[in-house]
């Protein structure tokens, strides 16, 4: 049975780019374990001969012409939502030390 | 009876100059202000709505026919991108986000003259069954203020039942239109997967998400679907509309074969809810429909499948909220990674974090086959059982939820218990089939929902049958 430890939760949070408080780590270790235990009922289901479903209405390779469509979104308008902008570009924190 | 006439009547009057769009917008805004205590609404679009109404009245004055929804006010769940106010999906991380474009669904409704007057509350990112997961506030059930309205489209359902507007838009990933319709007592419709474009709708579980209406009647529901349905170049999952459209036709229900889903009528179902559903079954029988029980043994597994696939898709869809391009950004970070983690710590509520981490777990190397792939394969099993049943039956039937609306706070400490509210709704999403919740009497003063299902792309047939069922239930 899946029982998540504190370290497991911290690892998941790190992978998902979420900081957690001490209290959250405790709570999630219990809650996530409970949810995983519930979904583990799937492990015993016989699916012999069945394929996984990726697309439920059977669509495949939906193509469109590779052409520019002008939706009229001005770059300035799109940048209005950005937390930090400089010279019409998104400004983010340094990535490489 | 609602204080609003049917949508087609309202639009006809506006087109004929017998009613004014400006007055209808004022009526809606006044109703919203009057019922503020129920907290159905996140924000009103006063200025934008009034401006649109003036233009519509001016067009009518020149003799123009504005459209099939001329002047009809509506409310959109706040996960639809709409001009005129922020789009937040009831989440802190999207606070301050102004949509640079609108959802296709909104564009299509506006093209027919409809006017969006407000954005409705939801569980943040549509994660929940009660609106208690909204990062802002909980919506109260119009029928009992101590109870939840259901979720995640709880604000939309409450808006219809409080008669703020004639219809509202919701999204349904695992029951998020049908459950609140059932808990508050209105009609809620989840179309065939892909029938309504999701372009401009905040994504949750992309292999399951559907857009649909909540309204006072099947007639109004069908009209809104008629306008929204169809292919959209901005959403590659969309499908062709029914060539006959979705306007209601008068059908004879005698001889229609309806399967009563055994798995939804047994253990776990509130006996008083079961009584209401059995009464509806009896009415349908007396009208000449042929009903019998049919077993779909894998349906109880649907919830486990759903709670693997949805978190997986959620963890992927919510990875875009990183605080760099739009939305909340927590200041004071030392580097980019630190900025991501601090932004997401404060920007996401407990349920979003829970789902992101479950999703991350089931998709991670070493667990992918055991959880995600297995769930997708059991999904096939569920689909096969529905397909087999629809070879023998025109429609399937069951309750929408195992119980009436629960008390606010009853499930907040137990996420798994909260998930169980969706047990009768998730399978329709897994199979991509259309499903509708109709008001079906009351239990101790609380509404009960009857759920009807049809095979994929049989939306027109389902709506026609639902309209007849509605007549029988409300005589």
XYZ file of C-alpha atoms in Angstrom:
572
model
C 0.000 0.000 0.000
C 1.177 3.470 -0.840
C 2.006 5.315 2.343
C 3.819 8.532 1.687
C 6.546 9.651 4.054
C 7.478 13.253 4.805
C 10.376 12.916 2.396
C 8.098 11.623 -0.362
C 5.826 14.651 0.053
C 8.775 17.039 0.046
C 10.101 15.404 -3.107
C 6.716 15.704 -4.858
C 6.423 19.329 -3.790
C 9.894 20.023 -5.134
C 9.058 18.372 -8.475
C 5.811 20.371 -8.642
C 7.589 23.634 -7.695
C 5.520 24.256 -4.578
C 6.889 25.345 -1.202
C 5.072 23.730 1.718
C 4.867 24.676 5.361
C 5.743 22.085 8.041
C 2.057 21.725 8.824
C 1.200 21.140 5.151
C 3.809 18.386 4.839
C 2.180 16.513 7.733
C -1.344 16.977 6.431
C -0.525 16.029 2.843
C 1.406 12.914 3.883
C -1.829 11.607 5.419
C -4.303 12.892 2.863
C -2.347 11.884 -0.224
C -1.759 8.399 1.215
C -5.475 8.007 1.792
C -6.306 9.065 -1.778
C -3.639 6.770 -3.241
C -4.939 3.872 -1.163
C -8.421 4.497 -2.567
C -7.265 4.513 -6.198
C -5.180 1.387 -5.635
C -8.376 -0.646 -6.046
C -7.590 -0.344 -9.772
C -4.541 -2.595 -9.397
C -6.688 -5.729 -9.092
C -8.995 -4.972 -12.035
C -8.684 -7.439 -14.889
C -7.975 -5.493 -18.087
C -6.723 -8.397 -20.174
C -6.896 -7.533 -23.871
C -7.914 -3.887 -23.320
C -6.017 -0.857 -24.552
C -5.737 2.445 -22.712
C -8.055 5.244 -23.889
C -6.282 8.478 -24.767
C -8.973 10.210 -26.805
C -12.553 9.397 -26.082
C -14.313 10.438 -29.318
C -11.727 8.740 -31.531
C -10.236 11.840 -33.143
C -6.752 11.382 -34.554
C -4.163 13.791 -35.919
C -6.332 16.884 -36.252
C -4.475 19.042 -38.752
C -4.794 22.616 -39.849
C -3.004 24.702 -42.433
C 0.318 26.006 -41.208
C -0.444 29.655 -41.707
C -0.425 32.828 -39.654
C -3.858 33.817 -38.347
C -4.141 37.364 -37.080
C -6.222 37.182 -33.911
C -5.492 40.824 -33.256
C -3.758 40.299 -29.916
C -1.451 43.260 -29.525
C 1.810 42.373 -27.715
C 1.312 45.348 -25.356
C -2.108 43.972 -24.422
C -0.662 40.532 -23.636
C 2.147 42.061 -21.589
C -0.310 44.059 -19.461
C -0.847 40.948 -17.347
C 2.863 40.359 -16.718
C 4.242 41.031 -13.225
C 7.437 42.573 -14.580
C 8.214 43.940 -18.052
C 11.238 45.694 -19.515
C 11.612 46.855 -23.128
C 8.514 44.867 -24.195
C 9.931 41.676 -22.699
C 9.082 39.619 -19.627
C 11.580 40.237 -16.878
C 12.349 37.159 -14.732
C 14.850 36.245 -12.035
C 18.303 34.981 -12.971
C 18.274 31.302 -13.985
C 21.964 30.454 -13.996
C 24.139 31.538 -11.096
C -41.974 29.586 -12.122
C -38.945 31.730 -12.705
C -39.350 35.499 -12.875
C -37.620 35.155 -16.249
C -39.613 34.006 -19.245
C -38.142 31.390 -21.548
C -35.010 32.531 -23.377
C -36.672 32.367 -26.793
C -39.565 34.512 -25.506
C -37.221 37.137 -24.055
C -35.191 37.312 -27.267
C -38.338 37.517 -29.421
C -39.604 40.437 -27.337
C -36.288 42.267 -27.579
C -36.143 41.736 -31.338
C -39.737 43.014 -31.609
C -38.944 46.087 -29.509
C -41.360 44.958 -26.763
C -38.567 44.563 -24.224
C -35.308 46.426 -23.910
C -31.902 44.839 -23.417
C -30.997 47.754 -21.144
C -33.924 46.944 -18.835
C -33.092 43.223 -18.801
C -29.507 43.998 -17.793
C -30.755 46.289 -15.016
C -33.148 43.552 -13.840
C -30.240 41.084 -13.657
C -27.895 43.515 -11.896
C -30.616 44.426 -9.378
C -31.260 40.734 -8.666
C -27.524 40.151 -8.196
C -27.337 43.031 -5.685
C -30.438 41.811 -3.870
C -29.078 38.289 -3.406
C -25.500 39.207 -2.561
C -25.683 37.278 0.724
C -25.579 33.962 -1.192
C -22.143 34.842 -2.584
C -22.861 33.321 -5.984
C -20.985 36.067 -7.811
C -17.294 36.986 -7.851
C -17.613 40.127 -9.968
C -20.229 41.935 -12.027
C -19.548 43.338 -15.479
C -21.797 46.397 -15.042
C -20.129 48.757 -17.477
C -19.465 46.242 -20.241
C -22.976 44.749 -19.947
C -24.710 48.140 -20.009
C -22.677 49.215 -23.006
C -23.584 46.064 -24.930
C -27.272 46.452 -24.010
C -27.386 50.025 -25.349
C -25.881 48.838 -28.638
C -28.371 45.972 -28.931
C -31.343 48.281 -28.308
C -29.971 50.695 -30.907
C -29.687 47.893 -33.476
C -33.267 46.796 -32.769
C -34.394 50.421 -33.189
C -33.034 50.369 -36.748
C -35.148 47.304 -37.491
C -32.359 44.748 -37.206
C -32.966 41.203 -35.871
C -30.167 40.915 -33.331
C -30.178 37.150 -32.810
C -31.707 34.217 -30.979
C -30.434 35.484 -27.623
C -31.102 39.182 -28.192
C -30.681 41.033 -24.914
C -30.678 37.867 -22.778
C -28.456 38.346 -19.711
C -26.363 35.426 -18.511
C -23.661 34.628 -15.980
C -20.442 32.743 -16.771
C -18.489 30.622 -14.334
C -15.289 32.526 -13.616
C -13.126 30.027 -15.519
C -14.373 31.457 -18.851
C -12.254 34.223 -20.330
C -14.562 37.229 -20.685
C -13.794 40.877 -21.407
C -14.845 43.469 -18.866
C -13.536 41.971 -15.617
C -10.761 39.789 -14.269
C -10.847 36.037 -14.925
C -9.634 34.286 -11.763
C -11.073 30.740 -11.781
C -11.659 31.648 -8.090
C -7.932 31.228 -7.502
C -5.454 33.572 -5.846
C -2.857 32.821 -8.499
C -5.023 34.348 -11.253
C -6.028 37.441 -9.287
C -5.571 40.498 -11.444
C -5.641 38.563 -14.721
C -7.467 40.388 -17.515
C -8.308 38.157 -20.454
C -6.701 39.372 -23.689
C -9.236 37.329 -25.692
C -12.634 35.725 -25.014
C -13.770 32.091 -24.877
C -15.340 30.790 -28.075
C -18.482 29.899 -26.094
C -18.836 33.521 -24.943
C -18.164 34.832 -28.463
C -20.878 32.575 -29.909
C -23.440 33.627 -27.286
C -22.599 37.305 -27.784
C -22.908 36.925 -31.552
C -26.554 35.966 -30.940
C -27.124 38.984 -28.704
C -26.602 37.515 -25.208
C -25.027 39.723 -22.533
C -22.668 38.438 -19.836
C -23.491 40.382 -16.658
C -21.321 38.632 -14.063
C -18.793 35.907 -13.263
C -19.876 33.143 -10.893
C -18.000 31.551 -8.008
C -16.528 28.052 -8.267
C -14.140 25.750 -6.477
C -10.756 27.192 -7.462
C -9.796 25.831 -10.912
C -13.051 23.814 -10.742
C -11.490 21.404 -8.206
C -14.335 20.404 -5.964
C -17.948 19.507 -5.326
C -19.152 22.317 -3.074
C -17.496 25.710 -3.920
C -15.776 25.424 -0.526
C -12.473 25.144 -2.398
C -12.905 28.642 -3.850
C -9.908 30.707 -2.720
C -12.340 33.591 -2.071
C -15.558 32.425 -0.371
C -18.186 29.662 -0.272
C -21.460 30.079 -2.159
C -24.584 29.296 -0.121
C -27.302 26.990 -1.381
C -30.338 29.135 -2.316
C -32.629 26.473 -0.824
C -30.842 26.280 2.530
C -28.116 28.723 3.490
C -26.431 26.246 5.812
C -25.733 23.903 2.900
C -23.392 23.888 -0.099
C -24.751 24.516 -3.608
C -22.609 21.677 -4.994
C -19.657 22.234 -7.243
C -17.685 23.128 -8.907
C -20.185 25.280 -10.882
C -21.986 26.168 -7.625
C -22.118 29.899 -8.304
C -23.624 29.276 -11.748
C -26.306 26.942 -10.353
C -27.165 29.330 -7.509
C -27.419 32.169 -10.069
C -30.079 30.289 -12.017
C -32.039 29.192 -8.949
C -31.901 32.691 -7.415
C -33.276 33.917 -10.779
C -30.422 36.352 -11.270
C -30.398 35.478 -14.990
C -32.227 33.039 -17.304
C -29.138 30.851 -17.766
C -25.538 30.406 -16.682
C -22.494 28.659 -18.093
C -20.596 25.978 -16.263
C -17.905 23.403 -16.909
C -18.176 19.703 -16.108
C -15.072 17.549 -15.684
C -16.553 14.956 -13.327
C -20.022 16.304 -12.566
C -19.364 19.996 -11.963
C -22.497 21.097 -13.854
C -24.810 18.240 -12.913
C -24.036 18.000 -9.195
C -24.793 21.680 -8.421
C -27.877 21.497 -10.662
C -29.038 18.567 -8.532
C -28.190 20.266 -5.197
C -29.942 23.542 -6.056
C -32.823 22.379 -8.255
C -32.146 23.470 -11.832
C -31.337 21.774 -15.132
C -27.650 21.092 -15.807
C -26.298 19.712 -19.066
C -22.980 18.067 -19.865
C -22.699 17.591 -23.646
C -20.765 14.937 -25.552
C -17.027 15.529 -25.094
C -15.835 18.017 -27.695
C -19.283 19.283 -28.747
C -18.650 22.733 -27.233
C -15.309 24.463 -27.725
C -13.111 24.931 -24.661
C -10.962 27.604 -26.217
C -10.633 30.351 -23.628
C -11.746 28.180 -20.715
C -9.263 27.569 -17.894
C -8.200 23.943 -18.388
C -8.551 21.343 -15.626
C -8.638 17.744 -16.896
C -8.369 18.116 -20.642
C -9.469 14.597 -21.587
C -12.687 15.141 -19.587
C -13.547 18.889 -19.483
C -16.857 19.938 -21.077
C -18.632 23.289 -21.319
C -22.390 23.334 -20.767
C -25.416 25.354 -19.668
C -27.423 25.506 -16.438
C -30.979 26.792 -16.848
C -34.589 26.635 -15.671
C -35.802 24.248 -18.357
C -34.638 21.717 -20.920
C -35.934 24.068 -23.626
C -33.599 26.870 -22.528
C -30.740 24.384 -22.090
C -31.204 23.069 -25.640
C -31.256 26.576 -27.110
C -27.982 27.537 -25.412
C -26.385 24.285 -26.589
C -27.716 24.892 -30.120
C -25.790 28.150 -30.190
C -22.547 26.948 -28.585
C -22.163 23.531 -30.274
C -19.782 22.777 -33.088
C -16.244 22.628 -34.374
C -13.786 25.370 -33.517
C -10.376 25.775 -35.111
C -9.081 26.955 -31.729
C -9.932 23.654 -30.000
C -8.721 20.584 -31.887
C -10.859 18.248 -29.748
C -14.142 19.714 -31.018
C -16.531 17.547 -33.067
C -19.165 18.256 -35.738
C -22.583 19.335 -34.528
C -25.674 17.244 -35.229
C -26.863 18.252 -38.710
C -30.402 18.513 -37.296
C -29.298 20.931 -34.571
C -30.509 20.893 -30.973
C -33.834 22.727 -31.042
C -36.380 20.543 -29.279
C -38.621 18.256 -31.276
C -41.847 16.788 -29.973
C -41.144 13.077 -29.586
C -43.199 10.138 -28.429
C -41.543 8.454 -25.488
C -43.681 5.354 -25.572
C -41.520 2.416 -26.547
C -38.285 4.207 -25.659
C -35.988 1.792 -23.877
C -34.372 3.089 -20.722
C -31.881 1.201 -18.585
C -31.898 1.901 -14.856
C -28.262 1.621 -13.752
C -28.202 -1.008 -11.000
C -24.897 0.205 -9.565
C -26.358 3.664 -8.893
C -29.544 2.449 -7.202
C -28.058 0.306 -4.447
C -25.660 0.692 -1.562
C -24.718 4.236 -0.621
C -27.871 5.799 -2.048
C -29.979 7.814 0.402
C -33.278 5.837 0.589
C -35.320 9.044 0.327
C -33.459 9.998 -2.863
C -34.076 6.472 -4.167
C -37.797 6.987 -3.527
C -37.852 10.140 -5.692
C -35.979 8.382 -8.491
C -38.354 5.406 -8.338
C -41.319 7.776 -8.567
C -39.803 9.283 -11.735
C -39.265 5.780 -13.137
C -42.927 5.017 -12.493
C -44.041 8.208 -14.301
C -41.939 7.281 -17.320
C -43.403 3.764 -17.312
C -46.931 5.103 -17.207
C -46.100 7.298 -20.187
C -45.165 4.176 -22.121
C -41.379 4.080 -21.836
C -39.876 0.657 -21.219
C -37.620 0.652 -18.182
C -35.595 -2.147 -16.660
C -32.459 -2.483 -14.597
C -29.141 -2.917 -16.341
C -25.821 -3.635 -14.677
C -22.613 -1.816 -15.628
C -20.352 -3.529 -13.106
C -17.280 -1.336 -13.672
C -19.008 1.991 -12.953
C -18.091 1.968 -9.247
C -14.446 1.967 -10.397
C -15.065 5.205 -12.267
C -14.240 7.396 -9.306
C -10.844 5.766 -8.780
C -10.083 6.133 -12.499
C -11.157 9.763 -12.314
C -8.977 10.519 -9.295
C -5.913 9.227 -11.121
C -6.530 10.808 -14.527
C -7.767 14.195 -13.299
C -4.896 14.986 -10.912
C -2.456 13.853 -13.615
C -4.002 16.238 -16.125
C -4.350 18.959 -13.479
C -0.664 18.752 -12.555
C 0.179 19.268 -16.210
C -2.376 22.025 -16.880
C -1.492 23.964 -13.740
C 2.233 23.920 -14.410
C 1.733 27.058 -16.535
C 0.907 29.143 -13.451
C 4.421 30.137 -12.523
C 3.972 33.847 -11.810
C 6.235 34.977 -14.640
C 3.865 35.823 -17.495
C 0.593 36.641 -15.735
C -1.189 36.292 -12.431
C 0.135 36.428 -8.901
C 3.894 36.708 -8.313
C 5.309 36.453 -4.802
C 8.022 39.117 -4.474
C 11.367 38.666 -2.723
C 12.530 35.496 -4.503
C 16.284 34.908 -4.849
C 16.237 33.128 -8.219
C 13.772 31.789 -10.784
C 13.196 28.438 -9.053
C 12.592 30.252 -5.776
C 10.144 32.564 -7.546
C 8.184 29.573 -8.887
C 7.914 27.788 -5.561
C 7.035 30.893 -3.523
C 4.471 32.023 -6.108
C 2.801 28.615 -6.240
C 2.880 28.199 -2.453
C 0.772 31.321 -1.954
C -1.136 31.245 -5.239
C -2.632 27.751 -4.971
C -5.172 26.619 -2.394
C -5.083 23.305 -0.560
C -7.053 21.302 -3.136
C -5.001 22.526 -6.106
C -1.806 21.552 -4.256
C -3.293 18.184 -3.332
C -4.211 17.417 -6.953
C -0.929 18.689 -8.373
C 1.025 16.432 -6.011
C -1.162 13.366 -6.630
C -0.794 14.014 -10.357
C 2.941 14.402 -10.048
C 3.080 11.108 -8.141
C 0.998 9.040 -10.587
C 2.904 10.388 -13.586
C 6.343 9.928 -12.110
C 8.753 7.371 -13.479
C 8.150 3.985 -11.893
C 4.492 4.689 -11.058
C 3.180 5.734 -14.465
C 2.183 2.231 -15.605
C 0.711 1.211 -12.259
C -1.492 4.278 -11.916
C -1.949 6.393 -15.026
C -1.827 3.728 -17.721
C -3.874 1.338 -15.614
C -6.523 4.022 -15.057
C -6.677 4.738 -18.784
C -7.174 1.034 -19.437
C -9.932 0.694 -16.833
C -11.440 3.748 -18.532
C -11.713 1.608 -21.680
C -13.574 -1.015 -19.636
C -16.079 1.620 -18.453
C -16.530 2.881 -22.038
C -17.108 -0.662 -23.319
C -19.832 -1.259 -20.735
C -21.627 1.948 -21.709
C -21.349 1.035 -25.400
C -22.770 -2.417 -24.737
C -25.663 -0.937 -22.737
C -26.504 1.561 -25.471
C -26.898 -1.328 -27.922
C -29.967 -2.382 -25.922
C -31.182 0.932 -24.480
C -31.866 4.384 -25.922
C -31.035 6.036 -22.616
C -29.693 5.192 -19.174
C -30.991 6.604 -15.930
C -29.999 7.064 -12.302
C -29.724 9.696 -9.579
C -27.286 12.589 -10.096
C -25.945 12.343 -6.555
C -26.314 9.781 -3.786
C -27.685 12.425 -1.392
C -29.137 15.951 -1.305
C -26.908 18.985 -0.616
C -24.692 18.486 2.434
C -23.928 20.978 5.193
C -21.203 23.550 4.695
C -18.054 22.197 6.356
C -19.298 18.599 6.524
C -16.587 17.226 4.197
C -13.850 19.846 4.306
C -11.592 17.817 6.607
C -11.952 14.675 4.534
C -10.982 15.147 0.863
C -11.803 11.548 -0.028
C -15.337 11.856 1.370
C -15.758 15.033 -0.700
C -14.624 13.142 -3.819
C -17.362 10.550 -3.230
C -20.026 13.185 -4.070
C -19.034 12.676 -7.708
C -19.487 8.905 -7.735
C -22.548 8.962 -10.044
C -21.378 11.699 -12.376
C -17.717 10.948 -13.248
C -18.352 7.954 -15.491
C -20.156 10.056 -18.129
C -16.993 12.157 -18.404
C -14.791 9.077 -18.648
C -16.950 7.793 -21.526
C -17.394 11.211 -23.150
C -21.170 10.700 -23.269
C -23.837 13.397 -22.768
C -25.719 13.524 -19.455
C -28.337 15.807 -17.941
C -29.555 16.452 -14.399
C -33.250 17.314 -14.044
C -35.035 18.490 -10.884
C -36.890 15.457 -9.550
C -38.773 16.462 -6.428
C -37.442 17.076 -2.948
C -36.237 15.286 0.133
C -36.854 17.189 3.372
C -37.135 20.436 1.412
C -33.930 19.854 -0.555
C -33.879 19.255 -4.321
C -33.036 15.886 -5.855
C -31.611 15.402 -9.359
C -32.536 12.725 -11.885
C -29.712 11.921 -14.285
C -30.236 10.746 -17.861
C -27.464 9.541 -20.169
C -27.249 8.850 -23.905
C -24.577 7.470 -26.211
C -21.895 9.806 -27.584
C -23.231 12.383 -30.073
C -26.865 11.613 -29.178
C -27.269 15.014 -27.541
C -30.329 15.933 -29.603
C -32.093 12.677 -28.714
C -31.196 13.058 -25.031
C -32.519 16.618 -24.850
C -35.776 15.661 -26.575
C -36.286 12.783 -24.151
C -35.309 14.968 -21.169
C -37.885 17.591 -22.181
C -40.616 14.950 -22.136
C -39.368 13.609 -18.813
C -39.403 17.143 -17.401
C -43.062 17.509 -18.445
C -43.939 14.270 -16.648
C -42.095 15.289 -13.482
C -43.600 18.755 -13.290
C -46.908 18.042 -14.993
